XYZ file of C-alpha atoms in Angstrom:
310
model
C 0.000 0.000 0.000
C 1.315 3.411 -1.036
C 1.255 6.662 0.906
C 2.196 10.051 -0.562
C 3.666 12.671 1.764
C 1.724 15.694 0.551
C 2.098 19.408 1.308
C 0.192 21.090 -1.572
C 3.470 22.722 -2.620
C 5.156 22.595 -6.020
C 6.834 19.212 -5.717
C 4.246 17.082 -3.920
C 1.411 18.465 -6.060
C 3.302 17.543 -9.223
C 4.014 14.082 -7.842
C 0.326 13.639 -6.965
C -0.689 14.110 -10.596
C 2.235 12.146 -12.016
C 1.270 9.135 -9.893
C -2.305 9.496 -11.165
C -1.028 9.493 -14.754
C 0.899 6.254 -14.111
C -2.175 4.620 -12.503
C -0.295 4.060 -9.248
C -2.721 3.668 -6.356
C -1.948 5.843 -3.317
C -3.433 7.724 -0.385
C -2.128 11.015 1.021
C -0.899 12.356 4.356
C -0.435 16.035 5.170
C 0.899 17.829 8.266
C -0.369 21.262 9.273
C 2.196 23.154 11.365
C -0.063 26.218 11.701
C 2.886 28.550 11.080
C 1.407 30.357 8.086
C -2.079 31.625 7.332
C -2.011 29.634 4.062
C -1.546 26.304 5.837
C -5.279 25.798 6.403
C -5.930 26.555 2.708
C -3.333 23.924 1.780
C -5.102 21.328 3.904
C -8.421 22.224 2.280
C -6.828 21.817 -1.156
C -5.519 18.399 -0.105
C -9.012 17.434 1.054
C -10.492 18.567 -2.262
C -7.986 16.521 -4.277
C -8.582 13.470 -2.090
C -12.335 13.742 -2.589
C -12.096 14.348 -6.332
C -9.717 11.440 -6.978
C -11.106 9.050 -4.342
C -8.066 9.045 -2.054
C -7.972 8.521 1.669
C -6.442 11.528 3.418
C -4.778 11.694 6.827
C -4.176 15.045 8.502
C -1.849 15.780 11.407
C -1.850 19.022 13.401
C 1.632 19.706 14.734
C 2.360 22.726 16.917
C 6.080 23.500 17.302
C 8.147 26.380 18.605
C 10.733 28.063 16.383
C 13.862 26.511 17.884
C 15.337 23.900 15.533
C 12.012 23.933 13.706
C 13.060 22.008 10.586
C 14.407 19.034 12.541
C 11.364 18.925 14.831
C 8.992 19.213 11.873
C 10.715 16.325 10.126
C 10.474 14.213 13.288
C 6.767 15.032 13.602
C 6.150 13.999 9.975
C 7.915 10.676 10.219
C 6.288 9.734 13.521
C 2.958 10.433 11.801
C 3.891 8.273 8.815
C 4.968 5.422 11.097
C 1.667 5.592 12.969
C -0.225 5.324 9.680
C 1.921 2.391 8.546
C 1.271 0.453 11.740
C -2.440 1.212 11.829
C -3.340 0.780 8.158
C -0.551 -1.364 6.692
C 1.168 1.111 4.374
C 4.521 -0.214 3.181
C 5.637 2.247 0.483
C 6.184 5.955 1.099
C 6.394 8.394 -1.827
C 8.401 11.559 -1.192
C 8.608 14.536 -3.555
C 12.328 15.269 -3.204
C 13.763 16.544 -6.480
C 17.158 17.336 -8.000
C 17.470 20.765 -6.364
C 16.833 19.208 -2.937
C 19.538 16.631 -3.532
C 22.053 19.227 -4.685
C 21.241 21.541 -1.767
C 21.882 18.686 0.659
C 25.156 17.886 -1.113
C 26.354 21.489 -0.776
C 25.309 21.738 2.866
C 27.183 18.565 3.787
C 30.163 19.495 1.617
C 30.447 22.866 3.361
C 30.874 21.339 6.816
C 33.002 18.293 5.972
C 31.418 14.962 5.072
C 32.189 11.582 3.553
C 30.672 9.920 0.519
C 27.773 8.337 2.420
C 26.703 11.696 3.880
C 27.198 13.637 0.624
C 25.215 11.277 -1.589
C 21.797 10.886 -0.038
C 18.199 10.662 -1.282
C 18.414 7.602 -3.555
C 15.492 6.993 -5.879
C 14.481 3.926 -3.870
C 15.643 2.732 -0.444
C 14.573 0.486 2.400
C 14.230 2.369 5.674
C 12.746 0.664 8.695
C 9.343 -0.710 7.734
C 9.153 1.457 4.612
C 10.293 1.255 1.034
C 10.855 4.911 0.204
C 10.391 6.141 -3.381
C 11.605 9.466 -4.796
C 10.389 9.480 -8.416
C 11.302 13.166 -8.936
C 14.894 12.966 -7.713
C 16.343 13.359 -11.239
C 13.996 16.205 -12.164
C 14.832 19.853 -11.478
C 12.506 22.335 -9.800
C 12.328 24.271 -13.071
C 11.115 21.181 -14.945
C 8.504 20.467 -12.266
C 7.155 24.021 -12.512
C 6.960 23.668 -16.295
C 4.894 20.495 -15.849
C 2.460 22.225 -13.458
C 2.040 25.293 -15.656
C 1.647 23.244 -18.837
C -1.138 21.221 -17.220
C -2.707 24.213 -15.453
C -2.393 22.548 -12.039
C -2.949 24.583 -8.900
C -0.258 24.566 -6.225
C 0.796 26.623 -3.211
C 4.113 28.347 -2.551
C 5.461 28.157 0.992
C 6.965 31.613 1.532
C 9.045 30.320 4.435
C 11.154 28.565 1.772
C 12.577 31.989 0.927
C 13.606 32.831 4.489
C 17.413 32.584 4.490
C 17.619 32.221 8.270
C 17.160 28.532 7.443
C 20.440 27.117 6.147
C 18.825 25.116 3.340
C 17.100 28.236 2.019
C 20.380 30.155 2.139
C 22.103 27.505 0.018
C 19.122 27.422 -2.332
C 19.101 31.185 -2.888
C 22.841 31.791 -3.058
C 24.142 28.682 -4.805
C 22.062 25.718 -5.876
C 19.232 27.092 -8.035
C 21.466 29.111 -10.341
C 24.041 26.334 -10.574
C 21.420 23.722 -11.503
C 19.828 26.026 -14.061
C 23.202 26.326 -15.826
C 24.645 22.826 -15.334
C 21.632 20.550 -14.780
C 22.651 17.707 -17.101
C 26.187 17.524 -15.762
C 24.909 17.442 -12.175
C 22.536 14.588 -13.030
C 25.386 12.571 -14.579
C 27.701 13.307 -11.640
C 25.138 12.049 -9.147
C 24.714 8.863 -11.210
C 28.468 8.209 -11.120
C 28.726 9.057 -7.422
C 25.844 6.706 -6.582
C 27.671 3.918 -8.421
C 30.899 4.655 -6.532
C 29.056 4.768 -3.212
C 27.411 1.419 -3.893
C 30.754 -0.143 -4.789
C 32.414 1.144 -1.626
C 29.592 0.950 0.884
C 27.371 -1.870 -0.273
C 26.314 -4.274 2.456
C 28.547 -7.088 1.218
C 28.890 -8.701 4.609
C 27.551 -11.964 5.970
C 25.701 -12.491 9.196
C 24.463 -15.277 11.443
C 21.893 -13.785 13.795
C 23.716 -10.776 15.329
C 27.177 -11.995 14.277
C 28.499 -10.039 11.282
C 31.724 -10.572 9.341
C 33.281 -9.331 6.116
C 36.561 -9.380 4.178
C 39.081 -6.682 5.016
C 39.746 -3.974 2.447
C 41.232 -0.694 3.665
C 40.764 0.867 7.124
C 38.664 3.707 5.659
C 36.268 1.324 3.938
C 36.282 -1.157 6.824
C 35.369 1.463 9.435
C 32.442 2.583 7.276
C 31.138 -0.983 7.230
C 31.662 -1.324 10.974
C 29.719 1.917 11.461
C 26.788 0.669 9.350
C 26.661 -2.719 11.084
C 26.752 -1.169 14.550
C 23.789 1.009 13.577
C 21.909 -2.179 12.705
C 22.766 -3.436 16.190
C 21.441 -0.213 17.700
C 24.769 1.476 18.467
C 25.936 4.777 16.932
C 29.686 5.360 16.957
C 31.279 8.695 17.772
C 34.297 9.894 15.790
C 36.699 9.202 18.712
C 35.358 5.646 18.872
C 35.905 5.168 15.136
C 39.459 6.448 15.505
C 40.040 4.118 18.466
C 38.820 1.086 16.506
C 41.245 1.799 13.666
C 44.088 2.500 16.115
C 43.492 -0.903 17.769
C 43.480 -2.755 14.432
C 39.756 -3.532 14.665
C 40.008 -5.317 18.001
C 37.954 -3.537 20.649
C 34.874 -3.822 22.879
C 32.572 -0.818 22.466
C 30.716 0.361 25.552
C 31.103 -3.057 27.124
C 28.387 -4.269 24.730
C 29.666 -4.800 21.200
C 32.778 -6.784 20.310
C 34.826 -5.960 17.229
C 37.700 -8.278 16.397
C 39.639 -9.454 13.366
C 41.984 -12.008 11.945
C 44.306 -11.603 8.961
C 41.452 -11.728 6.452
C 38.165 -10.769 8.101
C 36.561 -8.410 10.590
C 33.887 -9.712 12.974
C 31.221 -7.886 14.998
C 28.874 -9.372 17.611
C 27.355 -8.604 21.018
C 30.072 -9.024 23.648
C 29.531 -12.085 25.845
C 31.900 -13.930 28.192
C 30.632 -17.442 29.009
C 32.840 -20.288 30.121
C 34.222 -22.169 27.120
C 35.702 -25.663 27.263
C 39.022 -26.582 25.632
C 37.373 -28.407 22.754
C 35.356 -25.344 21.781
C 38.363 -23.009 22.121
C 40.427 -25.265 19.876
C 37.660 -25.299 17.303
C 37.589 -21.495 17.350
C 41.360 -21.316 16.992
C 41.400 -23.670 13.997
C 38.537 -21.758 12.420
C 40.434 -18.469 12.943
C 37.719 -16.870 15.074
C 39.259 -13.989 17.055
C 38.942 -14.111 20.873
C 36.435 -11.310 21.508
C 33.850 -12.952 19.231
C 34.041 -16.478 20.649
C 31.712 -15.895 23.606
C 28.818 -14.884 21.379
C 29.377 -17.892 19.106
C 29.525 -20.231 22.112
C 26.109 -19.086 23.366
C 24.325 -18.451 20.075
C 25.867 -20.208 17.062
C 28.137 -22.987 18.437
C 28.312 -24.784 15.098
C 29.476 -21.668 13.248
C 32.231 -22.130 10.672
C 33.513 -19.385 8.386
C 32.120 -19.978 4.908
Protein backbone atom coordinates (compact mmCIF):
# COMPACT_ATOMS: atom_id res chain seq x y z
CA UNK A 1 0.00 0.00 0.00
CA UNK A 2 1.32 3.41 -1.04
CA UNK A 3 1.26 6.66 0.91
CA UNK A 4 2.20 10.05 -0.56
CA UNK A 5 3.67 12.67 1.76
CA UNK A 6 1.72 15.69 0.55
CA UNK A 7 2.10 19.41 1.31
CA UNK A 8 0.19 21.09 -1.57
CA UNK A 9 3.47 22.72 -2.62
CA UNK A 10 5.16 22.60 -6.02
CA UNK A 11 6.83 19.21 -5.72
CA UNK A 12 4.25 17.08 -3.92
CA UNK A 13 1.41 18.47 -6.06
CA UNK A 14 3.30 17.54 -9.22
CA UNK A 15 4.01 14.08 -7.84
CA UNK A 16 0.33 13.64 -6.96
CA UNK A 17 -0.69 14.11 -10.60
CA UNK A 18 2.24 12.15 -12.02
CA UNK A 19 1.27 9.13 -9.89
CA UNK A 20 -2.30 9.50 -11.16
CA UNK A 21 -1.03 9.49 -14.75
CA UNK A 22 0.90 6.25 -14.11
CA UNK A 23 -2.17 4.62 -12.50
CA UNK A 24 -0.30 4.06 -9.25
CA UNK A 25 -2.72 3.67 -6.36
CA UNK A 26 -1.95 5.84 -3.32
CA UNK A 27 -3.43 7.72 -0.39
CA UNK A 28 -2.13 11.02 1.02
CA UNK A 29 -0.90 12.36 4.36
CA UNK A 30 -0.44 16.03 5.17
CA UNK A 31 0.90 17.83 8.27
CA UNK A 32 -0.37 21.26 9.27
CA UNK A 33 2.20 23.15 11.36
CA UNK A 34 -0.06 26.22 11.70
CA UNK A 35 2.89 28.55 11.08
CA UNK A 36 1.41 30.36 8.09
CA UNK A 37 -2.08 31.62 7.33
CA UNK A 38 -2.01 29.63 4.06
CA UNK A 39 -1.55 26.30 5.84
CA UNK A 40 -5.28 25.80 6.40
CA UNK A 41 -5.93 26.55 2.71
CA UNK A 42 -3.33 23.92 1.78
CA UNK A 43 -5.10 21.33 3.90
CA UNK A 44 -8.42 22.22 2.28
CA UNK A 45 -6.83 21.82 -1.16
CA UNK A 46 -5.52 18.40 -0.10
CA UNK A 47 -9.01 17.43 1.05
CA UNK A 48 -10.49 18.57 -2.26
CA UNK A 49 -7.99 16.52 -4.28
CA UNK A 50 -8.58 13.47 -2.09
CA UNK A 51 -12.34 13.74 -2.59
CA UNK A 52 -12.10 14.35 -6.33
CA UNK A 53 -9.72 11.44 -6.98
CA UNK A 54 -11.11 9.05 -4.34
CA UNK A 55 -8.07 9.05 -2.05
CA UNK A 56 -7.97 8.52 1.67
CA UNK A 57 -6.44 11.53 3.42
CA UNK A 58 -4.78 11.69 6.83
CA UNK A 59 -4.18 15.05 8.50
CA UNK A 60 -1.85 15.78 11.41
CA UNK A 61 -1.85 19.02 13.40
CA UNK A 62 1.63 19.71 14.73
CA UNK A 63 2.36 22.73 16.92
CA UNK A 64 6.08 23.50 17.30
CA UNK A 65 8.15 26.38 18.61
CA UNK A 66 10.73 28.06 16.38
CA UNK A 67 13.86 26.51 17.88
CA UNK A 68 15.34 23.90 15.53
CA UNK A 69 12.01 23.93 13.71
CA UNK A 70 13.06 22.01 10.59
CA UNK A 71 14.41 19.03 12.54
CA UNK A 72 11.36 18.92 14.83
CA UNK A 73 8.99 19.21 11.87
CA UNK A 74 10.71 16.32 10.13
CA UNK A 75 10.47 14.21 13.29
CA UNK A 76 6.77 15.03 13.60
CA UNK A 77 6.15 14.00 9.98
CA UNK A 78 7.91 10.68 10.22
CA UNK A 79 6.29 9.73 13.52
CA UNK A 80 2.96 10.43 11.80
CA UNK A 81 3.89 8.27 8.82
CA UNK A 82 4.97 5.42 11.10
CA UNK A 83 1.67 5.59 12.97
CA UNK A 84 -0.23 5.32 9.68
CA UNK A 85 1.92 2.39 8.55
CA UNK A 86 1.27 0.45 11.74
CA UNK A 87 -2.44 1.21 11.83
CA UNK A 88 -3.34 0.78 8.16
CA UNK A 89 -0.55 -1.36 6.69
CA UNK A 90 1.17 1.11 4.37
CA UNK A 91 4.52 -0.21 3.18
CA UNK A 92 5.64 2.25 0.48
CA UNK A 93 6.18 5.95 1.10
CA UNK A 94 6.39 8.39 -1.83
CA UNK A 95 8.40 11.56 -1.19
CA UNK A 96 8.61 14.54 -3.56
CA UNK A 97 12.33 15.27 -3.20
CA UNK A 98 13.76 16.54 -6.48
CA UNK A 99 17.16 17.34 -8.00
CA UNK A 100 17.47 20.77 -6.36
CA UNK A 101 16.83 19.21 -2.94
CA UNK A 102 19.54 16.63 -3.53
CA UNK A 103 22.05 19.23 -4.68
CA UNK A 104 21.24 21.54 -1.77
CA UNK A 105 21.88 18.69 0.66
CA UNK A 106 25.16 17.89 -1.11
CA UNK A 107 26.35 21.49 -0.78
CA UNK A 108 25.31 21.74 2.87
CA UNK A 109 27.18 18.56 3.79
CA UNK A 110 30.16 19.49 1.62
CA UNK A 111 30.45 22.87 3.36
CA UNK A 112 30.87 21.34 6.82
CA UNK A 113 33.00 18.29 5.97
CA UNK A 114 31.42 14.96 5.07
CA UNK A 115 32.19 11.58 3.55
CA UNK A 116 30.67 9.92 0.52
CA UNK A 117 27.77 8.34 2.42
CA UNK A 118 26.70 11.70 3.88
CA UNK A 119 27.20 13.64 0.62
CA UNK A 120 25.22 11.28 -1.59
CA UNK A 121 21.80 10.89 -0.04
CA UNK A 122 18.20 10.66 -1.28
CA UNK A 123 18.41 7.60 -3.55
CA UNK A 124 15.49 6.99 -5.88
CA UNK A 125 14.48 3.93 -3.87
CA UNK A 126 15.64 2.73 -0.44
CA UNK A 127 14.57 0.49 2.40
CA UNK A 128 14.23 2.37 5.67
CA UNK A 129 12.75 0.66 8.69
CA UNK A 130 9.34 -0.71 7.73
CA UNK A 131 9.15 1.46 4.61
CA UNK A 132 10.29 1.25 1.03
CA UNK A 133 10.86 4.91 0.20
CA UNK A 134 10.39 6.14 -3.38
CA UNK A 135 11.61 9.47 -4.80
CA UNK A 136 10.39 9.48 -8.42
CA UNK A 137 11.30 13.17 -8.94
CA UNK A 138 14.89 12.97 -7.71
CA UNK A 139 16.34 13.36 -11.24
CA UNK A 140 14.00 16.20 -12.16
CA UNK A 141 14.83 19.85 -11.48
CA UNK A 142 12.51 22.33 -9.80
CA UNK A 143 12.33 24.27 -13.07
CA UNK A 144 11.12 21.18 -14.95
CA UNK A 145 8.50 20.47 -12.27
CA UNK A 146 7.15 24.02 -12.51
CA UNK A 147 6.96 23.67 -16.29
CA UNK A 148 4.89 20.50 -15.85
CA UNK A 149 2.46 22.23 -13.46
CA UNK A 150 2.04 25.29 -15.66
CA UNK A 151 1.65 23.24 -18.84
CA UNK A 152 -1.14 21.22 -17.22
CA UNK A 153 -2.71 24.21 -15.45
CA UNK A 154 -2.39 22.55 -12.04
CA UNK A 155 -2.95 24.58 -8.90
CA UNK A 156 -0.26 24.57 -6.22
CA UNK A 157 0.80 26.62 -3.21
CA UNK A 158 4.11 28.35 -2.55
CA UNK A 159 5.46 28.16 0.99
CA UNK A 160 6.96 31.61 1.53
CA UNK A 161 9.04 30.32 4.44
CA UNK A 162 11.15 28.56 1.77
CA UNK A 163 12.58 31.99 0.93
CA UNK A 164 13.61 32.83 4.49
CA UNK A 165 17.41 32.58 4.49
CA UNK A 166 17.62 32.22 8.27
CA UNK A 167 17.16 28.53 7.44
CA UNK A 168 20.44 27.12 6.15
CA UNK A 169 18.82 25.12 3.34
CA UNK A 170 17.10 28.24 2.02
CA UNK A 171 20.38 30.15 2.14
CA UNK A 172 22.10 27.51 0.02
CA UNK A 173 19.12 27.42 -2.33
CA UNK A 174 19.10 31.19 -2.89
CA UNK A 175 22.84 31.79 -3.06
CA UNK A 176 24.14 28.68 -4.80
CA UNK A 177 22.06 25.72 -5.88
CA UNK A 178 19.23 27.09 -8.03
CA UNK A 179 21.47 29.11 -10.34
CA UNK A 180 24.04 26.33 -10.57
CA UNK A 181 21.42 23.72 -11.50
CA UNK A 182 19.83 26.03 -14.06
CA UNK A 183 23.20 26.33 -15.83
CA UNK A 184 24.65 22.83 -15.33
CA UNK A 185 21.63 20.55 -14.78
CA UNK A 186 22.65 17.71 -17.10
CA UNK A 187 26.19 17.52 -15.76
CA UNK A 188 24.91 17.44 -12.17
CA UNK A 189 22.54 14.59 -13.03
CA UNK A 190 25.39 12.57 -14.58
CA UNK A 191 27.70 13.31 -11.64
CA UNK A 192 25.14 12.05 -9.15
CA UNK A 193 24.71 8.86 -11.21
CA UNK A 194 28.47 8.21 -11.12
CA UNK A 195 28.73 9.06 -7.42
CA UNK A 196 25.84 6.71 -6.58
CA UNK A 197 27.67 3.92 -8.42
CA UNK A 198 30.90 4.65 -6.53
CA UNK A 199 29.06 4.77 -3.21
CA UNK A 200 27.41 1.42 -3.89
CA UNK A 201 30.75 -0.14 -4.79
CA UNK A 202 32.41 1.14 -1.63
CA UNK A 203 29.59 0.95 0.88
CA UNK A 204 27.37 -1.87 -0.27
CA UNK A 205 26.31 -4.27 2.46
CA UNK A 206 28.55 -7.09 1.22
CA UNK A 207 28.89 -8.70 4.61
CA UNK A 208 27.55 -11.96 5.97
CA UNK A 209 25.70 -12.49 9.20
CA UNK A 210 24.46 -15.28 11.44
CA UNK A 211 21.89 -13.79 13.79
CA UNK A 212 23.72 -10.78 15.33
CA UNK A 213 27.18 -12.00 14.28
CA UNK A 214 28.50 -10.04 11.28
CA UNK A 215 31.72 -10.57 9.34
CA UNK A 216 33.28 -9.33 6.12
CA UNK A 217 36.56 -9.38 4.18
CA UNK A 218 39.08 -6.68 5.02
CA UNK A 219 39.75 -3.97 2.45
CA UNK A 220 41.23 -0.69 3.66
CA UNK A 221 40.76 0.87 7.12
CA UNK A 222 38.66 3.71 5.66
CA UNK A 223 36.27 1.32 3.94
CA UNK A 224 36.28 -1.16 6.82
CA UNK A 225 35.37 1.46 9.43
CA UNK A 226 32.44 2.58 7.28
CA UNK A 227 31.14 -0.98 7.23
CA UNK A 228 31.66 -1.32 10.97
CA UNK A 229 29.72 1.92 11.46
CA UNK A 230 26.79 0.67 9.35
CA UNK A 231 26.66 -2.72 11.08
CA UNK A 232 26.75 -1.17 14.55
CA UNK A 233 23.79 1.01 13.58
CA UNK A 234 21.91 -2.18 12.70
CA UNK A 235 22.77 -3.44 16.19
CA UNK A 236 21.44 -0.21 17.70
CA UNK A 237 24.77 1.48 18.47
CA UNK A 238 25.94 4.78 16.93
CA UNK A 239 29.69 5.36 16.96
CA UNK A 240 31.28 8.70 17.77
CA UNK A 241 34.30 9.89 15.79
CA UNK A 242 36.70 9.20 18.71
CA UNK A 243 35.36 5.65 18.87
CA UNK A 244 35.91 5.17 15.14
CA UNK A 245 39.46 6.45 15.50
CA UNK A 246 40.04 4.12 18.47
CA UNK A 247 38.82 1.09 16.51
CA UNK A 248 41.24 1.80 13.67
CA UNK A 249 44.09 2.50 16.12
CA UNK A 250 43.49 -0.90 17.77
CA UNK A 251 43.48 -2.75 14.43
CA UNK A 252 39.76 -3.53 14.67
CA UNK A 253 40.01 -5.32 18.00
CA UNK A 254 37.95 -3.54 20.65
CA UNK A 255 34.87 -3.82 22.88
CA UNK A 256 32.57 -0.82 22.47
CA UNK A 257 30.72 0.36 25.55
CA UNK A 258 31.10 -3.06 27.12
CA UNK A 259 28.39 -4.27 24.73
CA UNK A 260 29.67 -4.80 21.20
CA UNK A 261 32.78 -6.78 20.31
CA UNK A 262 34.83 -5.96 17.23
CA UNK A 263 37.70 -8.28 16.40
CA UNK A 264 39.64 -9.45 13.37
CA UNK A 265 41.98 -12.01 11.94
CA UNK A 266 44.31 -11.60 8.96
CA UNK A 267 41.45 -11.73 6.45
CA UNK A 268 38.17 -10.77 8.10
CA UNK A 269 36.56 -8.41 10.59
CA UNK A 270 33.89 -9.71 12.97
CA UNK A 271 31.22 -7.89 15.00
CA UNK A 272 28.87 -9.37 17.61
CA UNK A 273 27.36 -8.60 21.02
CA UNK A 274 30.07 -9.02 23.65
CA UNK A 275 29.53 -12.08 25.85
CA UNK A 276 31.90 -13.93 28.19
CA UNK A 277 30.63 -17.44 29.01
CA UNK A 278 32.84 -20.29 30.12
CA UNK A 279 34.22 -22.17 27.12
CA UNK A 280 35.70 -25.66 27.26
CA UNK A 281 39.02 -26.58 25.63
CA UNK A 282 37.37 -28.41 22.75
CA UNK A 283 35.36 -25.34 21.78
CA UNK A 284 38.36 -23.01 22.12
CA UNK A 285 40.43 -25.26 19.88
CA UNK A 286 37.66 -25.30 17.30
CA UNK A 287 37.59 -21.50 17.35
CA UNK A 288 41.36 -21.32 16.99
CA UNK A 289 41.40 -23.67 14.00
CA UNK A 290 38.54 -21.76 12.42
CA UNK A 291 40.43 -18.47 12.94
CA UNK A 292 37.72 -16.87 15.07
CA UNK A 293 39.26 -13.99 17.06
CA UNK A 294 38.94 -14.11 20.87
CA UNK A 295 36.44 -11.31 21.51
CA UNK A 296 33.85 -12.95 19.23
CA UNK A 297 34.04 -16.48 20.65
CA UNK A 298 31.71 -15.89 23.61
CA UNK A 299 28.82 -14.88 21.38
CA UNK A 300 29.38 -17.89 19.11
CA UNK A 301 29.52 -20.23 22.11
CA UNK A 302 26.11 -19.09 23.37
CA UNK A 303 24.33 -18.45 20.07
CA UNK A 304 25.87 -20.21 17.06
CA UNK A 305 28.14 -22.99 18.44
CA UNK A 306 28.31 -24.78 15.10
CA UNK A 307 29.48 -21.67 13.25
CA UNK A 308 32.23 -22.13 10.67
CA UNK A 309 33.51 -19.39 8.39
CA UNK A 310 32.12 -19.98 4.91
